[in-house]
Amino acid sequence: VQLQASGGGLVQAGGSLRLSCAVSAHFFTSYHMGWFRQAPGNEREFVAAISSSGGSRDYGDPVKGRFSISRDAKKNTVYLQMNHLRSEDTAVYYCAAGSVWTRVDRPQRIDYWGQGTLVTVSS
């Protein structure tokens, strides 16, 4: 199982960025997918999740109304569209896969992690 995250970078506050997570093809429809983030000195925080069918989505309170998660079955890729970015969104963002939808917002219940991609928002 491979999760390859990309798309991080430096952006000004108020700007937008889209993260991508490429997933192993045979694995893509078997797991619910999510994004977490971790800022220096902080615990890993739930950002967003999308169910294996794509029919359900969930978001952490700090990003509701600003971030959007989606998945493209043809490309075996999960996206995180981040709009209206704030300095407090600065963190390393991790792509994740979990088998239990009601637990996919908990880092300790994630089955697989991708490598992180750094997002820096300048104020």
Tab-separated table of C-alpha atoms in Angstrom, residues 20-114:
chain	number	residue	atom	x	y	z
A	20	SER	CA	-2.985	15.476	-3.862
A	21	CYS	CA	-2.579	11.940	-2.560
A	22	ALA	CA	-1.867	9.198	-5.095
A	23	VAL	CA	-3.059	5.816	-3.872
A	24	SER	CA	-2.198	2.284	-4.963
A	25	ALA	CA	-4.793	1.306	-7.562
A	26	HIS	CA	-5.903	-2.001	-6.014
A	27	PHE	CA	-6.273	-0.304	-2.678
A	28	PHE	CA	-8.142	2.846	-3.664
A	29	THR	CA	-11.754	1.691	-3.255
A	30	SER	CA	-11.123	-0.444	-0.180
A	31	TYR	CA	-10.427	2.295	2.356
A	32	HIS	CA	-11.786	5.579	3.540
A	33	MET	CA	-9.292	8.354	2.911
A	34	GLY	CA	-8.390	11.309	5.018
A	35	TRP	CA	-6.039	14.184	5.678
A	36	PHE	CA	-4.416	15.096	8.960
A	37	ARG	CA	-1.994	17.853	9.834
A	38	GLN	CA	0.638	18.434	12.460
A	39	ALA	CA	2.199	21.732	13.412
A	40	PRO	CA	5.430	21.896	15.447
A	41	GLY	CA	4.739	21.122	19.086
A	42	ASN	CA	1.166	20.059	18.393
A	43	GLU	CA	-0.555	16.716	18.155
A	44	ARG	CA	-1.657	15.348	14.807
A	45	GLU	CA	-5.028	16.892	13.975
A	46	PHE	CA	-7.880	15.605	11.849
A	47	VAL	CA	-8.582	17.772	8.790
A	48	ALA	CA	-10.953	15.931	6.451
A	49	ALA	CA	-12.104	12.490	5.339
A	50	ILE	CA	-14.037	10.958	2.473
A	51	SER	CA	-15.653	7.532	2.461
A	52	SER	CA	-14.516	4.728	0.167
A	53	SER	CA	-17.568	5.295	-2.049
A	54	GLY	CA	-17.131	9.049	-2.036
A	55	GLY	CA	-20.646	9.465	-0.704
A	56	SER	CA	-19.753	10.834	2.730
A	57	ARG	CA	-17.407	13.580	3.869
A	58	ASP	CA	-16.336	14.889	7.225
A	59	TYR	CA	-14.286	17.912	8.252
A	60	GLY	CA	-12.528	19.140	11.335
A	61	ASP	CA	-14.095	22.247	12.847
A	62	PRO	CA	-11.147	24.581	12.062
A	63	VAL	CA	-11.454	23.963	8.306
A	64	LYS	CA	-15.205	23.670	7.763
A	65	GLY	CA	-16.369	25.948	4.991
A	66	ARG	CA	-12.815	26.523	3.719
A	67	PHE	CA	-11.443	23.088	2.773
A	68	SER	CA	-12.946	20.463	0.506
A	69	ILE	CA	-11.979	16.814	0.077
A	70	SER	CA	-12.639	14.784	-3.052
A	71	ARG	CA	-11.504	11.608	-4.750
A	72	ASP	CA	-11.009	10.670	-8.386
A	73	ALA	CA	-11.404	6.946	-9.005
A	74	LYS	CA	-9.961	7.153	-12.524
A	75	LYS	CA	-6.749	8.670	-11.199
A	76	ASN	CA	-6.687	6.822	-7.863
A	77	THR	CA	-6.122	10.174	-6.219
A	78	VAL	CA	-7.570	12.022	-3.254
A	79	TYR	CA	-7.512	15.825	-3.200
A	80	LEU	CA	-7.699	18.450	-0.491
A	81	GLN	CA	-8.676	21.852	-1.823
A	82	MET	CA	-7.718	24.507	0.708
A	83	ASN	CA	-9.178	28.001	0.324
A	84	HIS	CA	-8.997	31.128	2.455
A	85	LEU	CA	-5.821	29.864	4.066
A	86	ARG	CA	-4.738	31.262	7.409
A	87	SER	CA	-1.399	31.328	9.175
A	88	GLU	CA	-2.733	28.756	11.642
A	89	ASP	CA	-3.149	26.292	8.755
A	90	THR	CA	0.640	26.047	8.568
A	91	ALA	CA	1.582	22.419	9.201
A	92	VAL	CA	2.791	19.213	7.668
A	93	TYR	CA	-0.206	17.566	6.005
A	94	TYR	CA	-0.503	13.776	5.906
A	95	CYS	CA	-2.622	11.593	3.687
A	96	ALA	CA	-4.188	8.645	5.529
A	97	ALA	CA	-6.303	5.543	4.961
A	98	GLY	CA	-8.645	3.917	7.450
A	99	SER	CA	-10.981	0.950	7.384
A	100	VAL	CA	-13.610	2.189	9.872
A	101	TRP	CA	-15.553	5.273	8.813
A	102	THR	CA	-16.674	6.220	12.313
A	103	ARG	CA	-13.047	6.148	13.474
A	104	VAL	CA	-11.327	7.737	10.484
A	105	ASP	CA	-10.936	11.033	12.346
A	106	ARG	CA	-8.697	9.423	14.982
A	107	PRO	CA	-4.966	9.150	14.241
A	108	GLN	CA	-4.648	6.008	16.353
A	109	ARG	CA	-7.245	4.224	14.200
A	110	ILE	CA	-5.588	4.978	10.856
A	111	ASP	CA	-4.272	1.930	9.022
A	112	TYR	CA	-1.837	3.572	6.629
A	113	TRP	CA	-0.028	6.894	6.434
A	114	GLY	CA	1.606	8.685	3.564
